[in-house]
Amino acid sequence: MKLLITGGAGFIGSHVVRLFVTKYPEYQIYNLDALTYAGNLANLKDIENAPNYTFIKGDITDAKFLEDMFAELSLDGVIHLAAESHVDRSITDPMSFVMTNVVGTVNLLNAAKNSWASTGGFEGKRFYHVSTDEVYGSLHNPEDFFTEETPYDPQSPYSASKAASDHFVRAYGNTYKLPVVLSNCSNNYGPNHFPEKLIPLMIHNIQTNKPLPVYGKGENVRDWLFVVDHARAIDAVFHKGKEGETYNIGGFNEWKNIDIVHLLCGIMDRKLGRPEGTSAQLITYVTDRAGHDLRYAIDAHKIMNELGWEPSLQFAEGLEKTVDWFLANQEWMDNVTSGAYQSYYQGMYANR
Ligand SMILES: NC(=O)c1ccc[n+]([C@@H]2O[C@H](COP(=O)([O-])OP(=O)(O)OC[C@H]3O[C@@H](n4cnc5c(N)ncnc54)[C@H](O)[C@@H]3O)[C@@H](O)[C@H]2O)c1
């Protein structure tokens, strides 16, 4: 199996690359990543010299580059995670989301389709597209959950671009019979999470005594899944998922943002030896994000029943692990917040 994983230097991608490189030593894993601000090869330091692992610096918006790479590598499968992933950035710069998430995905579909069609057909091949629950929009009834049949109703430029990419992947399955499979997952958290997202931002700001910005009243509800459990689910879908199907992935673990922030304040006070209640004083309510969806909740029964996957960690345990990781990896955080990680790795790979 020669497997391309896109976006493998990012948060979720790095956990997927690590899982596949260590669990399947007989596979050749190629990690394709443009190393945008969100890509950090320090996430993969522990496996960077593994004999079955190769990093390729490249941009999925470059169709010719993808075509050449597919011709050179004779790939059997693709797990596509590369994306612009931050909702706030999509509000200020929607076009970069169109380029990477929509155009980049279609480029990748074309490269896979054309390369596979001209070298023996689609038998034994697989194109797996990793997507988000945000494509379903916001839930209004507290009893409702997103199922695989929930109509798409994206509300932000980010979720609109992911929805468009999902539609293209399904269209290539229907029109060209490209063997595709998809999954839509809820919010991830865990080690290596970029500190522009809620949980790592709060951990970092608590540690450095900075304000903890909470959108609106902090009432927005998300379902949270430990990133390693998402990687395990991706393994299950890639190997056992039925062609053409979509699997929703989630933790049955709904939290209001403000409650997560209080939980983190409590954990951090304890771990940093601060009197209880110290960190919560840093909470600062800020103007709500434009178009902020109120509630997401995933019904993950299909993947649980059909593929035998289930989350391995409870939220309290996962959050403790996450906080412990960030406290033990101060250098990682310093390099990310100072920007040092970018110049270091860009310099190393700029000419490839
Ligand atoms: N983070 C979540 O909670 C979550 C939940 C569900 C689904 N997802 C999806 O999972 C995937 C990964 O999310 P993440 O949080 O790890 O994202 P991330 O932003 O941490 O990582 C994205 C990676 O893609 C790379 N990339 C960006 N543009 C590229 C381009 N044009 N060409 C090649 N590489 C490029 C970046 O360098 C980075 O390494 C995304 O598709 C996202 O939509 C994320």
PDB file of C-alpha atoms and ligand atoms in Angstrom, residues 6-14 31-40 43 56-62 80-86 96 99-101 104 129-134 158 162 183-189 192-194 196-197 223-225 227 230 234 249, ligand 1:
ATOM      1  CA  THR A   6      -2.468  15.294   2.779  1.00  0.00           C
ATOM      2  CA  GLY A   7      -2.195  17.880   5.550  1.00  0.00           C
ATOM      3  CA  GLY A   8      -0.110  15.506   7.653  1.00  0.00           C
ATOM      4  CA  ALA A   9       1.877  18.308   9.298  1.00  0.00           C
ATOM      5  CA  GLY A  10      -1.293  19.795  10.776  1.00  0.00           C
ATOM      6  CA  PHE A  11      -3.089  18.988  13.998  1.00  0.00           C
ATOM      7  CA  ILE A  12      -5.226  15.963  13.052  1.00  0.00           C
ATOM      8  CA  GLY A  13      -3.091  14.936  10.076  1.00  0.00           C
ATOM      9  CA  SER A  14       0.001  14.471  12.245  1.00  0.00           C
ATOM     10  CA  ASN A  31       2.804  13.087   3.859  1.00  0.00           C
ATOM     11  CA  LEU A  32       1.999  15.921   1.449  1.00  0.00           C
ATOM     12  CA  ASP A  33       1.769  19.329   3.095  1.00  0.00           C
ATOM     13  CA  ALA A  34       2.309  22.924   1.985  1.00  0.00           C
ATOM     14  CA  LEU A  35       3.510  23.906   5.486  1.00  0.00           C
ATOM     15  CA  THR A  36       1.174  26.874   5.819  1.00  0.00           C
ATOM     16  CA  TYR A  37       1.071  28.602   9.216  1.00  0.00           C
ATOM     17  CA  ALA A  38      -0.896  25.529  10.450  1.00  0.00           C
ATOM     18  CA  GLY A  39       1.659  22.955   9.316  1.00  0.00           C
ATOM     19  CA  ASN A  40       4.432  22.105  11.763  1.00  0.00           C
ATOM     20  CA  ASN A  43       4.474  17.474  15.309  1.00  0.00           C
ATOM     21  CA  ILE A  56       6.704  15.945   0.474  1.00  0.00           C
ATOM     22  CA  LYS A  57       6.341  19.702   0.537  1.00  0.00           C
ATOM     23  CA  GLY A  58       3.707  20.698  -1.985  1.00  0.00           C
ATOM     24  CA  ASP A  59       0.523  22.635  -2.517  1.00  0.00           C
ATOM     25  CA  ILE A  60      -2.753  20.978  -3.525  1.00  0.00           C
ATOM     26  CA  THR A  61      -3.783  24.114  -5.421  1.00  0.00           C
ATOM     27  CA  ASP A  62      -1.028  23.211  -7.932  1.00  0.00           C
ATOM     28  CA  HIS A  80      -7.206  13.923   2.327  1.00  0.00           C
ATOM     29  CA  LEU A  81      -6.990  16.234   5.341  1.00  0.00           C
ATOM     30  CA  ALA A  82      -5.190  19.287   3.926  1.00  0.00           C
ATOM     31  CA  ALA A  83      -7.410  22.312   4.392  1.00  0.00           C
ATOM     32  CA  GLU A  84      -7.719  25.806   5.694  1.00  0.00           C
ATOM     33  CA  SER A  85      -9.484  25.001   8.942  1.00  0.00           C
ATOM     34  CA  HIS A  86     -10.065  28.083  11.096  1.00  0.00           C
ATOM     35  CA  SER A  96      -7.949  31.090   0.491  1.00  0.00           C
ATOM     36  CA  MET A  99      -8.624  27.764  -3.206  1.00  0.00           C
ATOM     37  CA  THR A 100      -7.378  25.083  -0.821  1.00  0.00           C
ATOM     38  CA  ASN A 101     -10.597  23.413   0.299  1.00  0.00           C
ATOM     39  CA  GLY A 104      -7.325  21.879  -4.009  1.00  0.00           C
ATOM     40  CA  HIS A 129     -12.035  12.716   2.180  1.00  0.00           C
ATOM     41  CA  VAL A 130     -11.971  13.960   5.779  1.00  0.00           C
ATOM     42  CA  SER A 131     -14.616  16.568   6.556  1.00  0.00           C
ATOM     43  CA  THR A 132     -16.381  18.309   9.401  1.00  0.00           C
ATOM     44  CA  ASP A 133     -19.778  18.350  11.125  1.00  0.00           C
ATOM     45  CA  GLU A 134     -19.920  22.108  10.459  1.00  0.00           C
ATOM     46  CA  TYR A 158     -15.156  27.616   6.146  1.00  0.00           C
ATOM     47  CA  LYS A 162     -15.869  22.066   3.177  1.00  0.00           C
ATOM     48  CA  SER A 183     -16.336  11.172   7.152  1.00  0.00           C
ATOM     49  CA  ASN A 184     -17.645  14.207   9.005  1.00  0.00           C
ATOM     50  CA  CYS A 185     -16.236  14.690  12.486  1.00  0.00           C
ATOM     51  CA  SER A 186     -16.994  16.962  15.417  1.00  0.00           C
ATOM     52  CA  ASN A 187     -14.485  19.277  17.158  1.00  0.00           C
ATOM     53  CA  ASN A 188     -11.166  17.656  17.964  1.00  0.00           C
ATOM     54  CA  TYR A 189      -8.854  18.488  20.848  1.00  0.00           C
ATOM     55  CA  ASN A 192      -0.326  19.612  18.893  1.00  0.00           C
ATOM     56  CA  HIS A 193      -3.524  21.670  18.591  1.00  0.00           C
ATOM     57  CA  PHE A 194      -2.697  25.075  17.115  1.00  0.00           C
ATOM     58  CA  GLU A 196      -5.723  29.806  17.699  1.00  0.00           C
ATOM     59  CA  LYS A 197      -8.405  27.221  18.589  1.00  0.00           C
ATOM     60  CA  ASP A 223     -19.270  17.935  20.577  1.00  0.00           C
ATOM     61  CA  TRP A 224     -15.611  17.216  21.446  1.00  0.00           C
ATOM     62  CA  LEU A 225     -13.492  14.224  20.473  1.00  0.00           C
ATOM     63  CA  VAL A 227      -7.773  13.697  18.339  1.00  0.00           C
ATOM     64  CA  HIS A 230     -10.462  10.642  15.423  1.00  0.00           C
ATOM     65  CA  ILE A 234     -10.058   7.413  10.166  1.00  0.00           C
ATOM     66  CA  ILE A 249     -17.637  10.702  13.867  1.00  0.00           C
TER      67      ILE A 249
HETATM   68  N1  LIG B   1      -9.912  20.494  13.866  1.00  0.00           N
HETATM   69  C1  LIG B   1     -11.112  19.951  13.965  1.00  0.00           C
HETATM   70  O1  LIG B   1     -11.714  19.976  15.032  1.00  0.00           O
HETATM   71  C2  LIG B   1     -11.730  19.241  12.782  1.00  0.00           C
HETATM   72  C3  LIG B   1     -12.919  18.550  12.959  1.00  0.00           C
HETATM   73  C4  LIG B   1     -13.466  17.849  11.876  1.00  0.00           C
HETATM   74  C5  LIG B   1     -12.827  17.857  10.657  1.00  0.00           C
HETATM   75  N2  LIG B   1     -11.678  18.548  10.505  1.00  0.00           N
HETATM   76  C6  LIG B   1     -11.028  18.486   9.169  1.00  0.00           C
HETATM   77  O2  LIG B   1      -9.829  17.728   9.332  1.00  0.00           O
HETATM   78  C7  LIG B   1      -8.808  18.241   8.482  1.00  0.00           C
HETATM   79  C8  LIG B   1      -7.589  18.599   9.296  1.00  0.00           C
HETATM   80  O3  LIG B   1      -7.949  19.586  10.261  1.00  0.00           O
HETATM   81  P1  LIG B   1      -6.856  20.193  11.258  1.00  0.00           P
HETATM   82  O4  LIG B   1      -7.572  20.790  12.391  1.00  0.00           O
HETATM   83  O5  LIG B   1      -5.806  19.202  11.489  1.00  0.00           O
HETATM   84  O6  LIG B   1      -6.271  21.364  10.344  1.00  0.00           O
HETATM   85  P2  LIG B   1      -4.916  22.170  10.472  1.00  0.00           P
HETATM   86  O7  LIG B   1      -5.235  23.553  10.048  1.00  0.00           O
HETATM   87  O8  LIG B   1      -4.267  21.937  11.801  1.00  0.00           O
HETATM   88  O9  LIG B   1      -3.957  21.474   9.386  1.00  0.00           O
HETATM   89  C9  LIG B   1      -4.167  21.613   8.005  1.00  0.00           C
HETATM   90  C10 LIG B   1      -2.892  21.187   7.300  1.00  0.00           C
HETATM   91  O10 LIG B   1      -3.109  21.336   5.891  1.00  0.00           O
HETATM   92  C11 LIG B   1      -1.973  21.962   5.319  1.00  0.00           C
HETATM   93  N3  LIG B   1      -2.409  22.722   4.146  1.00  0.00           N
HETATM   94  C12 LIG B   1      -3.186  23.843   4.128  1.00  0.00           C
HETATM   95  N4  LIG B   1      -3.341  24.284   2.876  1.00  0.00           N
HETATM   96  C13 LIG B   1      -2.663  23.411   2.072  1.00  0.00           C
HETATM   97  C14 LIG B   1      -2.456  23.320   0.669  1.00  0.00           C
HETATM   98  N5  LIG B   1      -2.969  24.245  -0.174  1.00  0.00           N
HETATM   99  N6  LIG B   1      -1.730  22.288   0.182  1.00  0.00           N
HETATM  100  C15 LIG B   1      -1.199  21.349   1.017  1.00  0.00           C
HETATM  101  N7  LIG B   1      -1.342  21.411   2.361  1.00  0.00           N
HETATM  102  C16 LIG B   1      -2.062  22.427   2.880  1.00  0.00           C
HETATM  103  C17 LIG B   1      -1.433  22.861   6.412  1.00  0.00           C
HETATM  104  O11 LIG B   1      -0.056  23.181   6.208  1.00  0.00           O
HETATM  105  C18 LIG B   1      -1.670  22.022   7.666  1.00  0.00           C
HETATM  106  O12 LIG B   1      -0.569  21.189   7.927  1.00  0.00           O
HETATM  107  C19 LIG B   1      -9.426  19.419   7.729  1.00  0.00           C
HETATM  108  O13 LIG B   1      -9.849  18.959   6.469  1.00  0.00           O
HETATM  109  C20 LIG B   1     -10.607  19.820   8.589  1.00  0.00           C
HETATM  110  O14 LIG B   1     -11.622  20.401   7.818  1.00  0.00           O
HETATM  111  C21 LIG B   1     -11.104  19.257  11.521  1.00  0.00           C
END
